Amino acid sequence: MLRLLKWLLIALLAALLAAVVGVVWYSRAVQPQLEGELRLAGLPGPVEVRRDAEGVPHIRAQREAEAQYALGFVHAQDRLWQMEVNRRVAAGRLAEILGAPALDADRFLRTLGVRRAAEAQWKNLDAPTRALYTAYAAGVNAYLAQRSGPLPPEFLLTRAPAPEPWSPVDSLGWMIMMAWDLGGNWGNELMRLRLAQHGLAQARIAEVLPPYRDDPAPVVADYSTLYRQLAPQAAALSLAWNATPGYVEGTGSNNWVVGGAKSATGKPLLANDPHLGLSAPALWYFAHLESADGLAVIGATLPGVPGVILGRNRSIAWGFTNTAPDVQDLYIEQLDPNDATRYRTPEGWAAFEVIEERIAVKGAAEVKLKVRVSRHGPIVSDGGHAAITRAAPKGHAIAFAWTALAPDNLTAAAAPRLNRASNWAEFLAALRFFHAPQQNVVYADVGGNIGFIAPARIPVRKPENDLRGLYPAPGWDARYDWAGWIPFDELPRRYNPAEAQVVTANQKIVEPGYPHHLTYEWAVPYRADRIEALLAAQPRHTLEGFALMQADTASLALREVLPLLLRAPAAGEAERKAVALLRGWDGAMLAERAEPLIATAWMREIARGVYADEFGPALFKAYFDQRHVFLRNVLSDANGQGRWCDDVVTPARESCDAVVAAALTRALNDLAARYGSDPAAWRWGEAHAARSTHRPFSRVAQLAKWFDVRVPTPGDTYTVNVGRHTIRDEDEPFVNRHAASLRALYDLADLENSRWMHSTGQSGIVFSPWYRSYAERWAAVRYMPMRMDARAEAGTLKLVPR
């Protein structure tokens, strides 16, 4: 018996040793080759890839096509799983590898037709652009063909097949999805529709979704009777909306540029930090591309897409923020009562275009989907959830119009031209191709010029359009059809402004009297106001000063509302201590402090107390959000909005002071349950940790701790150093999920003095030392040099034709 136990123990130890050896071997074998020479098919000429100490590839080639080929190769080396998931998202093919849980998203994206749009756009691109995208795809496929080591662990854990060959259409599909992430007006249209169906008057809906700053609320037609007929369909459509990637309220970015008159160097300085959902690996991948035929560019690339999206070359630098224009509309299509394959148009009945889709589902039968397309776009009420078609009331369907789906969307042609631009005229010429999504693009050049333009295709709405893009429109009424596009030369722009600076932070970018309508839904201007104030505080600026601005944590939103909170009576000793703490607080959302957590939790509970009763359980669950301007107007009783404080389900009439006091008690109890009973131990940074989520392993607790990247962070939704949390998440309401996806500072006196950082690391392979190597420095708002002349400290890989 003892001998048997001895041999069992030996066998167990041997198995454990073999497992350890296997993991060690795999963790090394899965890493990309960084040194030596590889002979690759389809490569016209030799390319050298030098990786610096931070894992950034510096690519040098004879021709630009060879440099893009190499970029595709290194993207696949470092981010293969991310690329695979991204193209499956765009194509509606996640269920093939993730099974039934991904089916709703696949249905919706097949209905939306992202892949179909990408295929149509590919046919309309010019030959030089197509050549570069083809070269990039060839580089990805060269990596897939020569790969001898194992696939990244996600392929093994999900049992996904080896990737299919990459195509240029895959790249275009992901670019459309990026536009999707930066759009979302239709979500607010849907919200207005559902609130109207619930019985809220338009005036009250306009209070929940208020106009920008001092702008008057637009007067719109009232279609409440029609909308109430669509209640089941709108509710089902919301399920599809929630199942897919989409616009998050508060999405935004910062950029600003100053001319030489306001710079210590006498040359422009430019700052940019685009705010996006945090992911692991990060959305961005840093790279430097150079070729003997004139390309020399360094910046942030998107794995799966050729070229640099954000960055600089040897002459100019540029940065993006989201304009968030109204380029999406929902249309209510009336069906022919005698023939459901037809719908009503201004000219009479017309047949839907019908497209048959087949969705493969891992572990289940194939799902067939019929997509109907009207003259406005796909019928989105048909997709995204199995019950939508059955739930649709007899006689109507909901169509979706979006500029990014247009066959002649030529955005893919913009980046290659932008990367080579050397002056303002060439910069503008490149951005004529930038159709979606609209961005506020700031510019600076080594000659000392600065500028800004917001390029895109923006639909013109007719003067008689009395819904103004805010509510779903009757599709049979020609008043609501788009009437062309705003001409490129009439889009907002500035060049060498007298004030020697440009600031955009998603605020309203047009002056009174601008002749065209972009949107009614500009982001609140707290960040823009803070940046303007910080710029005004110094006569001349430095790159170091810009870094401090990007790190700024002053919440003007909470500073504004705090006096309204502190006037309410405190219910008990714990509440009095919390109020005393907040009275001495300046609104700085510092990671090491408790006050930001108390104030944020208090505002969360105020939101619950103000509108949960009017919305009802289902709508409150769907639309529970920060809504700071709305809450400020309620608590200050602006135009009588204090009436929202009354709980409509009780006979008594509650005051705002009572709501605020009760909210503080609930907030303190909630914080004690989450973080312990001692407020002195509460820390905003821990509660507000930035969580860069892995797709799909963030949803598997045992894997999330390995694949997600978490780091404590300061800031809030309204600070320059932004960190947006999602208060309707009952499990993690304060976690930072939306923040600066990268930060960059450009010095036009010496572009090699520029600096940058993104949120995780260069590698998408969890075993790599570069998987999370940037995260702590990113959270601390530190930078690394953005140099074209960096040394090849991590190795040089030579790619040569076979």
Coordinates of C-alpha atoms in Angstrom, one line a residue, residues 124-669:
N124 CA -15.3 52.5 -54.6
L125 CA -11.8 53.2 -53.3
D126 CA -9.2 54.5 -55.7
A127 CA -6.4 52.3 -56.9
P128 CA -3.5 53.6 -54.8
T129 CA -5.6 53.2 -51.6
R130 CA -6.6 49.7 -52.6
A131 CA -3.0 48.8 -53.2
L132 CA -2.0 49.9 -49.7
Y133 CA -4.8 47.9 -48.1
T134 CA -4.0 44.9 -50.2
A135 CA -0.3 45.1 -49.1
Y136 CA -1.4 45.3 -45.5
A137 CA -3.6 42.3 -45.8
A138 CA -0.8 40.4 -47.5
G139 CA 1.4 41.1 -44.5
V140 CA -1.1 39.7 -42.1
N141 CA -1.5 36.6 -44.3
A142 CA 2.3 36.2 -44.5
Y143 CA 2.4 36.0 -40.8
L144 CA -0.4 33.4 -40.7
A145 CA 1.4 31.4 -43.4
Q146 CA 4.8 31.3 -41.8
R147 CA 3.6 30.9 -38.1
S148 CA 5.2 27.8 -36.6
G149 CA 4.4 28.4 -32.9
P150 CA 1.1 28.0 -31.1
L151 CA -1.8 30.4 -31.4
P152 CA -2.5 32.9 -28.6
P153 CA -4.2 31.3 -25.6
E154 CA -7.7 32.7 -26.4
F155 CA -7.8 30.5 -29.5
L156 CA -7.1 27.4 -27.3
L157 CA -9.5 28.4 -24.5
T158 CA -12.4 29.1 -26.8
R159 CA -11.4 26.3 -29.3
A160 CA -11.7 28.8 -32.1
P161 CA -10.2 27.7 -35.4
A162 CA -7.1 29.2 -36.8
P163 CA -7.8 32.6 -38.5
E164 CA -8.9 32.7 -42.1
P165 CA -6.9 34.8 -44.5
W166 CA -7.2 38.5 -43.9
S167 CA -8.9 40.7 -46.5
P168 CA -9.0 44.5 -47.0
V169 CA -12.7 44.3 -46.4
D170 CA -11.9 43.2 -42.9
S171 CA -10.0 46.4 -42.4
L172 CA -12.9 48.5 -43.7
G173 CA -15.4 46.7 -41.5
W174 CA -13.4 47.6 -38.4
M175 CA -13.2 51.2 -39.5
I176 CA -17.0 51.3 -39.7
M177 CA -17.2 49.8 -36.2
M178 CA -15.0 52.6 -34.9
A179 CA -17.5 55.0 -36.4
W180 CA -20.2 53.1 -34.6
D181 CA -18.4 53.4 -31.2
L182 CA -18.2 57.2 -31.8
G183 CA -21.8 57.6 -32.9
G184 CA -25.0 56.9 -31.2
N185 CA -27.6 59.6 -31.8
W186 CA -30.1 56.9 -32.6
G187 CA -29.8 55.7 -29.0
N188 CA -31.1 59.1 -27.8
E189 CA -33.8 59.0 -30.5
L190 CA -34.9 55.6 -29.1
M191 CA -34.8 56.9 -25.6
R192 CA -37.1 59.8 -26.5
L193 CA -39.4 57.4 -28.3
R194 CA -39.7 55.1 -25.2
L195 CA -40.2 58.0 -22.8
A196 CA -42.9 59.4 -25.0
Q197 CA -44.6 55.9 -25.1
H198 CA -44.3 55.8 -21.3
G199 CA -46.4 59.0 -21.1
L200 CA -43.8 61.8 -20.5
A201 CA -44.6 65.0 -22.3
Q202 CA -42.0 66.4 -24.8
A203 CA -41.2 69.3 -22.5
R204 CA -40.3 66.9 -19.7
I205 CA -38.2 64.7 -22.0
A206 CA -36.3 67.8 -23.0
E207 CA -35.5 68.4 -19.4
V208 CA -34.0 64.8 -19.1
L209 CA -32.1 65.4 -22.3
P210 CA -31.5 69.1 -22.1
P211 CA -30.1 71.4 -24.8
Y212 CA -26.6 72.7 -24.7
R213 CA -25.8 75.4 -22.1
D214 CA -27.9 78.4 -23.0
D215 CA -29.4 77.1 -26.2
P216 CA -33.2 77.0 -26.3
A217 CA -34.9 73.6 -26.5
P218 CA -35.9 73.0 -30.1
V219 CA -39.6 72.9 -30.8
V220 CA -40.6 69.5 -32.5
A221 CA -43.7 67.9 -33.7
D222 CA -45.6 65.6 -31.4
Y223 CA -46.1 62.1 -32.7
S224 CA -46.9 60.6 -29.4
T225 CA -50.0 58.8 -30.7
L226 CA -48.0 57.1 -33.4
Y227 CA -45.2 56.3 -31.0
R228 CA -47.4 54.5 -28.5
Q229 CA -48.4 52.0 -31.3
L230 CA -44.7 51.1 -31.5
A231 CA -44.1 50.4 -27.8
P232 CA -43.4 46.6 -28.0
Q233 CA -41.1 47.1 -31.0
A234 CA -39.1 49.9 -29.3
A235 CA -38.6 47.8 -26.2
A236 CA -37.4 44.9 -28.2
L237 CA -35.1 47.2 -30.2
S238 CA -33.5 48.4 -27.0
L239 CA -32.5 44.8 -26.3
A240 CA -30.6 44.8 -29.6
W241 CA -29.1 48.2 -28.8
N242 CA -27.8 46.9 -25.4
A243 CA -26.4 43.7 -26.9
T244 CA -24.0 45.5 -29.3
P245 CA -21.1 47.9 -29.0
G246 CA -22.4 51.4 -29.1
Y247 CA -22.2 55.0 -28.0
V248 CA -21.8 55.7 -24.3
E249 CA -23.0 59.0 -22.9
G250 CA -20.0 61.1 -22.0
T251 CA -17.9 59.6 -24.7
G252 CA -15.4 62.3 -25.7
S253 CA -11.8 63.5 -26.0
N254 CA -9.6 66.4 -25.5
N255 CA -7.3 68.2 -27.8
W256 CA -5.8 71.6 -27.9
V257 CA -3.1 73.5 -29.8
V258 CA -1.3 76.8 -29.2
G259 CA 0.7 78.8 -31.6
G260 CA 4.2 80.1 -31.1
A261 CA 2.9 83.3 -29.5
K262 CA 1.7 81.2 -26.5
S263 CA 4.6 78.7 -26.5
A264 CA 7.9 79.0 -24.6
T265 CA 9.7 77.6 -27.7
G266 CA 8.1 80.1 -30.2
K267 CA 6.6 77.1 -32.1
P268 CA 3.3 75.3 -31.7
L269 CA 2.5 72.7 -29.0
L270 CA -0.3 70.2 -29.5
A271 CA -2.0 67.9 -27.0
N272 CA -4.5 65.0 -27.6
D273 CA -6.2 62.4 -25.5
P274 CA -9.1 60.5 -27.2
H275 CA -11.5 59.0 -24.7
L276 CA -12.8 55.5 -25.5
G277 CA -13.8 52.3 -23.8
L278 CA -10.9 50.7 -22.1
S279 CA -9.9 47.3 -23.4
A280 CA -7.2 44.8 -22.9
P281 CA -5.2 44.9 -25.1
A282 CA -5.6 48.6 -25.7
L283 CA -7.4 49.8 -28.8
W284 CA -4.3 51.4 -30.1
Y285 CA -0.9 50.0 -31.2
F286 CA 2.1 52.4 -31.5
A287 CA 4.2 52.2 -34.7
H288 CA 6.7 54.1 -36.8
L289 CA 6.6 53.6 -40.6
E290 CA 9.3 55.0 -42.9
S291 CA 10.0 54.4 -46.6
A292 CA 12.5 55.7 -49.1
D293 CA 9.6 57.0 -51.3
G294 CA 8.7 59.7 -48.9
L295 CA 6.7 58.2 -46.0
A296 CA 7.9 59.0 -42.4
V297 CA 5.1 58.8 -39.8
I298 CA 4.8 57.8 -36.2
G299 CA 1.7 57.4 -34.1
A300 CA -1.2 55.3 -33.0
T301 CA -2.4 52.6 -35.4
L302 CA -5.5 50.4 -35.2
P303 CA -4.7 46.6 -35.3
G304 CA -6.4 45.5 -38.5
V305 CA -6.0 48.8 -40.3
P306 CA -3.1 50.2 -42.3
G307 CA -1.5 53.6 -41.6
V308 CA -1.3 55.9 -38.6
I309 CA -4.6 57.3 -37.4
L310 CA -3.3 59.8 -34.8
G311 CA 0.3 61.1 -34.7
R312 CA 2.9 63.1 -36.6
N313 CA 5.3 63.0 -39.5
R314 CA 8.3 65.2 -39.9
S315 CA 6.3 68.3 -40.8
I316 CA 2.9 68.2 -39.1
A317 CA 1.1 66.8 -36.0
W318 CA -2.6 66.2 -35.6
G319 CA -5.1 65.1 -33.0
F320 CA -8.8 64.0 -32.9
T321 CA -11.8 64.5 -30.7
N322 CA -15.3 63.4 -31.4
T323 CA -17.7 66.0 -32.8
A324 CA -20.7 63.7 -32.3
P325 CA -22.9 65.1 -35.0
D326 CA -26.4 63.9 -35.8
V327 CA -25.7 61.5 -38.7
Q328 CA -28.1 58.8 -37.7
D329 CA -31.9 58.8 -37.9
L330 CA -34.6 56.3 -37.1
Y331 CA -37.5 56.1 -39.6
I332 CA -40.9 54.5 -38.9
E333 CA -41.8 52.6 -42.1
Q334 CA -45.5 51.9 -42.7
L335 CA -46.1 48.4 -44.2
D336 CA -48.6 47.7 -46.9
P337 CA -51.6 46.1 -45.2
N338 CA -52.1 43.8 -48.2
D339 CA -48.4 42.9 -48.8
A340 CA -45.9 42.9 -45.9
T341 CA -43.0 42.9 -48.4
R342 CA -43.8 46.5 -49.3
Y343 CA -43.7 49.8 -47.4
R344 CA -45.0 53.3 -48.0
T345 CA -42.9 56.0 -49.6
P346 CA -43.8 59.5 -50.7
E347 CA -44.3 58.1 -54.3
G348 CA -46.4 55.1 -53.2
W349 CA -45.7 51.5 -52.2
A350 CA -42.2 50.1 -52.8
A351 CA -40.7 46.7 -52.2
F352 CA -38.1 46.1 -49.5
E353 CA -34.8 44.8 -50.6
V354 CA -34.4 41.4 -48.8
I355 CA -31.1 39.9 -47.9
E356 CA -30.8 36.3 -46.5
E357 CA -28.1 35.8 -43.8
R358 CA -27.0 32.6 -42.3
I359 CA -25.4 32.7 -38.9
A360 CA -23.3 29.8 -37.7
V361 CA -23.6 29.2 -33.9
K362 CA -21.1 27.1 -32.0
G363 CA -22.8 24.1 -30.5
A364 CA -26.2 24.8 -32.1
A365 CA -28.0 24.8 -35.4
E366 CA -27.4 27.5 -38.0
V367 CA -29.7 30.5 -37.7
K368 CA -31.3 32.0 -40.8
L369 CA -32.1 35.7 -40.9
K370 CA -34.0 37.7 -43.4
V371 CA -32.8 41.3 -43.5
R372 CA -35.2 43.9 -45.0
V373 CA -33.8 47.2 -46.3
S374 CA -35.9 50.3 -47.1
R375 CA -34.9 53.4 -48.9
H376 CA -33.6 54.8 -45.6
G377 CA -31.6 51.7 -44.6
P378 CA -31.8 48.4 -42.8
I379 CA -34.9 47.5 -40.8
V380 CA -33.2 47.3 -37.4
S381 CA -36.4 46.2 -35.6
D382 CA -36.0 42.9 -37.5
G383 CA -32.7 41.9 -35.9
G384 CA -30.8 41.6 -32.6
H385 CA -33.4 39.5 -30.8
A386 CA -35.5 36.5 -31.8
A387 CA -38.7 38.1 -30.5
I388 CA -38.4 41.4 -32.3
T389 CA -40.2 40.5 -35.4
R390 CA -43.0 38.8 -33.5
A391 CA -43.2 41.8 -31.1
A392 CA -43.5 44.3 -33.9
P393 CA -47.1 45.7 -34.0
K394 CA -48.9 45.0 -37.2
G395 CA -48.3 47.7 -39.8
H396 CA -44.9 49.3 -39.0
A397 CA -41.1 48.7 -38.9
I398 CA -38.2 50.8 -37.8
A399 CA -35.4 51.6 -40.3
F400 CA -32.0 53.1 -39.6
A401 CA -30.1 55.7 -41.7
W402 CA -26.4 56.3 -41.1
T403 CA -23.8 58.0 -43.1
A404 CA -21.1 55.5 -42.4
L405 CA -23.0 52.7 -44.2
A406 CA -23.0 54.6 -47.5
P407 CA -21.2 52.8 -50.4
D408 CA -19.3 55.9 -51.2
N409 CA -17.9 56.4 -47.7
L410 CA -14.2 56.9 -48.6
T411 CA -12.8 57.3 -45.1
A412 CA -10.3 54.5 -45.7
A413 CA -8.6 56.8 -48.2
A414 CA -7.9 59.5 -45.7
A415 CA -5.2 58.1 -43.5
P416 CA -2.7 57.3 -46.2
R417 CA -2.9 60.9 -47.5
L418 CA -2.9 62.4 -44.0
N419 CA 0.3 60.4 -43.1
R420 CA 2.1 62.1 -46.0
A421 CA 0.7 65.6 -45.7
S422 CA 3.3 68.3 -45.1
N423 CA 1.3 71.5 -44.9
W424 CA -2.2 72.9 -44.3
A425 CA -3.4 72.5 -47.9
E426 CA -2.3 68.8 -48.1
F427 CA -3.8 68.2 -44.7
L428 CA -7.2 69.6 -45.9
A429 CA -6.9 67.6 -49.1
A430 CA -6.5 64.4 -47.2
L431 CA -9.4 65.1 -44.9
R432 CA -11.8 65.6 -47.9
F433 CA -11.9 61.8 -47.9
F434 CA -12.8 61.6 -44.2
H435 CA -16.5 60.9 -44.2
A436 CA -17.3 59.2 -40.9
P437 CA -17.1 59.6 -38.0
Q438 CA -16.9 63.4 -37.8
Q439 CA -13.9 64.5 -35.8
N440 CA -12.5 67.8 -34.5
V441 CA -9.0 67.6 -35.9
V442 CA -6.5 70.0 -34.6
Y443 CA -3.3 70.7 -36.6
A444 CA 0.2 72.2 -36.2
D445 CA 3.2 72.4 -38.4
V446 CA 6.9 73.1 -38.1
G447 CA 6.4 76.3 -39.9
G448 CA 4.4 77.7 -36.9
N449 CA 0.9 77.3 -38.3
I450 CA -2.0 75.9 -36.3
G451 CA -5.6 75.1 -37.4
F452 CA -8.7 73.0 -36.9
I453 CA -11.3 71.4 -39.1
A454 CA -14.3 69.0 -38.5
P455 CA -14.4 66.8 -41.6
A456 CA -17.3 64.4 -42.4
R457 CA -20.4 63.9 -44.4
I458 CA -23.2 65.6 -42.4
P459 CA -26.7 65.3 -43.7
V460 CA -28.7 68.4 -44.5
R461 CA -32.2 68.4 -43.0
K462 CA -34.9 70.3 -44.7
P463 CA -36.3 73.5 -43.1
E464 CA -39.7 71.8 -42.9
N465 CA -38.3 68.9 -40.9
D466 CA -40.1 69.5 -37.6
L467 CA -38.6 66.6 -35.8
R468 CA -35.1 67.9 -36.3
G469 CA -33.4 64.5 -36.0
L470 CA -34.4 64.1 -32.4
Y471 CA -37.3 61.7 -32.7
P472 CA -38.1 58.8 -35.1
A473 CA -39.7 60.2 -38.2
P474 CA -42.5 58.9 -40.4
G475 CA -40.6 57.3 -43.3
W476 CA -43.4 58.0 -45.9
D477 CA -43.2 61.8 -45.3
A478 CA -40.6 63.4 -47.6
R479 CA -40.1 66.3 -45.2
Y480 CA -37.9 64.0 -43.1
D481 CA -35.6 62.8 -45.9
W482 CA -32.1 64.0 -46.0
A483 CA -31.4 66.7 -48.6
G484 CA -27.7 66.1 -49.4
W485 CA -24.6 66.9 -47.4
I486 CA -23.0 70.0 -46.0
P487 CA -20.2 71.0 -48.5
F488 CA -16.7 70.3 -47.2
D489 CA -15.7 73.9 -47.6
E490 CA -18.5 75.0 -45.3
L491 CA -17.6 72.6 -42.4
P492 CA -16.3 74.2 -39.3
R493 CA -12.6 75.2 -39.6
R494 CA -10.1 77.7 -38.3
Y495 CA -6.5 78.5 -39.5
N496 CA -4.1 80.6 -37.4
P497 CA -6.8 82.2 -35.3
A498 CA -6.1 85.5 -33.7
E499 CA -6.2 84.1 -30.2
A500 CA -3.3 81.7 -31.2
Q501 CA -5.1 78.6 -29.8
V502 CA -7.8 76.1 -30.5
V503 CA -9.5 73.9 -27.9
T504 CA -12.0 71.1 -28.5
A505 CA -13.4 68.8 -25.9
N506 CA -16.7 67.7 -27.5
Q507 CA -18.3 71.1 -26.7
K508 CA -20.2 73.1 -29.2
I509 CA -17.7 74.1 -31.9
V510 CA -19.8 76.4 -34.0
E511 CA -20.4 80.1 -33.4
P512 CA -23.8 81.8 -33.5
G513 CA -24.8 82.4 -37.1
Y514 CA -23.2 79.2 -38.4
P515 CA -25.5 78.4 -41.3
H516 CA -25.7 74.6 -41.0
H517 CA -27.1 72.2 -38.3
L518 CA -24.6 69.7 -36.9
T519 CA -26.4 68.5 -33.7
Y520 CA -28.4 69.6 -30.7
E521 CA -26.6 67.1 -28.5
W522 CA -23.2 68.6 -27.8
A523 CA -21.3 67.3 -24.8
V524 CA -21.4 69.4 -21.6
P525 CA -18.5 71.9 -21.7
Y526 CA -16.9 71.3 -18.3
R527 CA -13.7 69.9 -19.8
A528 CA -13.5 72.6 -22.4
D529 CA -14.0 75.3 -19.8
R530 CA -11.3 73.9 -17.6
I531 CA -8.8 73.6 -20.5
E532 CA -9.5 77.2 -21.5
A533 CA -9.0 78.4 -17.9
L534 CA -5.7 76.5 -17.6
L535 CA -4.5 78.0 -20.9
A536 CA -5.5 81.5 -19.8
A537 CA -3.6 81.1 -16.5
Q538 CA -0.2 81.1 -18.3
P539 CA 1.1 83.5 -20.9
R540 CA 3.4 80.9 -22.5
H541 CA 3.2 77.1 -22.3
T542 CA 5.6 74.2 -22.3
L543 CA 5.2 70.5 -22.9
E544 CA 5.5 69.9 -19.2
G545 CA 2.7 72.3 -18.5
F546 CA 0.5 70.5 -21.1
A547 CA 1.3 67.2 -19.3
L548 CA 0.0 68.7 -16.0
M549 CA -3.2 69.8 -17.9
Q550 CA -3.8 66.3 -19.1
A551 CA -3.4 65.1 -15.5
D552 CA -5.9 67.7 -14.1
T553 CA -8.6 66.2 -11.8
A554 CA -10.7 69.3 -11.0
S555 CA -14.4 68.4 -11.5
L556 CA -16.1 71.6 -12.4
A557 CA -19.4 69.6 -12.5
L558 CA -19.1 68.6 -8.8
R559 CA -17.9 72.0 -7.8
E560 CA -21.0 73.5 -9.4
V561 CA -23.5 71.2 -7.7
L562 CA -21.8 70.7 -4.3
P563 CA -23.4 73.8 -2.7
L564 CA -26.8 72.4 -3.7
L565 CA -26.1 69.2 -1.9
L566 CA -24.6 70.7 1.3
R567 CA -27.7 72.9 2.0
A568 CA -29.8 69.8 2.7
P569 CA -30.2 68.7 6.4
A570 CA -28.1 65.8 7.6
A571 CA -30.1 62.9 9.0
G572 CA -27.5 61.6 11.5
E573 CA -24.0 61.6 12.8
A574 CA -22.5 59.7 9.8
E575 CA -24.2 62.1 7.5
R576 CA -23.0 65.2 9.4
K577 CA -19.4 63.9 9.3
A578 CA -19.6 63.3 5.5
V579 CA -21.0 66.8 5.0
A580 CA -18.2 68.3 7.1
L581 CA -15.7 66.5 5.0
L582 CA -17.2 67.7 1.8
R583 CA -17.3 71.3 3.0
G584 CA -13.6 71.5 3.0
W585 CA -13.2 69.8 -0.4
D586 CA -12.3 71.6 -3.6
G587 CA -13.7 69.1 -6.1
A588 CA -10.4 67.5 -7.0
M589 CA -11.0 63.9 -7.9
L590 CA -7.8 62.6 -6.4
A591 CA -7.3 58.8 -6.2
E592 CA -6.1 58.8 -2.5
R593 CA -9.1 60.8 -1.2
A594 CA -12.5 59.7 0.2
E595 CA -14.4 62.9 -0.7
P596 CA -14.7 62.1 -4.5
L597 CA -16.2 58.7 -3.7
I598 CA -18.7 60.1 -1.2
A599 CA -19.8 62.9 -3.6
T600 CA -20.1 60.6 -6.5
A601 CA -22.1 58.0 -4.6
W602 CA -24.3 60.8 -3.3
M603 CA -25.0 62.0 -6.8
R604 CA -25.8 58.4 -7.9
E605 CA -28.4 58.1 -5.2
I606 CA -29.8 61.5 -6.0
A607 CA -30.3 60.4 -9.6
R608 CA -32.2 57.4 -8.3
G609 CA -34.4 59.5 -6.1
V610 CA -35.2 62.1 -8.8
Y611 CA -36.3 60.1 -11.8
A612 CA -36.7 56.4 -10.9
D613 CA -40.4 57.0 -10.1
E614 CA -41.2 58.8 -13.3
F615 CA -39.3 56.4 -15.5
G616 CA -40.7 53.2 -13.9
P617 CA -38.6 50.1 -13.3
A618 CA -37.9 49.0 -16.9
L619 CA -37.0 52.4 -18.3
F620 CA -35.0 53.3 -15.2
K621 CA -32.9 50.1 -15.5
A622 CA -32.3 51.0 -19.2
Y623 CA -31.5 54.7 -18.7
F624 CA -30.1 55.1 -15.2
D625 CA -27.2 57.4 -15.9
Q626 CA -25.3 60.4 -14.4
R627 CA -27.3 63.1 -16.3
H628 CA -25.5 65.8 -14.4
V629 CA -27.0 68.9 -16.1
F630 CA -30.5 67.5 -15.6
L631 CA -29.9 66.9 -11.9
R632 CA -28.3 70.3 -11.5
N633 CA -31.4 71.9 -13.0
V634 CA -33.7 69.9 -10.8
L635 CA -31.8 70.7 -7.6
S636 CA -31.6 74.4 -8.4
D637 CA -35.3 74.4 -9.5
A638 CA -34.4 75.9 -12.9
N639 CA -37.7 76.8 -14.6
G640 CA -39.6 74.8 -12.0
Q641 CA -37.7 71.5 -12.6
G642 CA -37.6 70.9 -8.8
R643 CA -41.0 69.2 -9.4
W644 CA -39.0 66.1 -10.4
C645 CA -38.1 65.6 -6.7
D646 CA -41.7 64.7 -5.9
D647 CA -42.2 60.9 -5.8
V648 CA -45.2 60.4 -8.1
V649 CA -46.1 57.0 -6.5
T650 CA -46.7 58.5 -3.1
P651 CA -49.5 60.8 -1.9
A652 CA -47.1 63.1 -0.1
R653 CA -45.2 65.9 -1.9
E654 CA -41.4 65.4 -1.4
S655 CA -39.0 68.3 -1.6
C656 CA -35.5 68.3 -3.2
D657 CA -33.9 68.8 0.2
A658 CA -35.6 65.6 1.4
V659 CA -34.5 63.7 -1.7
V660 CA -30.9 64.9 -1.2
A661 CA -30.8 64.0 2.5
A662 CA -32.3 60.5 1.9
A663 CA -29.8 60.0 -1.0
L664 CA -26.8 60.7 1.3
T665 CA -28.0 58.1 3.8
R666 CA -28.4 55.5 1.1
A667 CA -25.0 56.4 -0.4
L668 CA -23.2 56.1 2.9
N669 CA -24.8 52.7 3.6

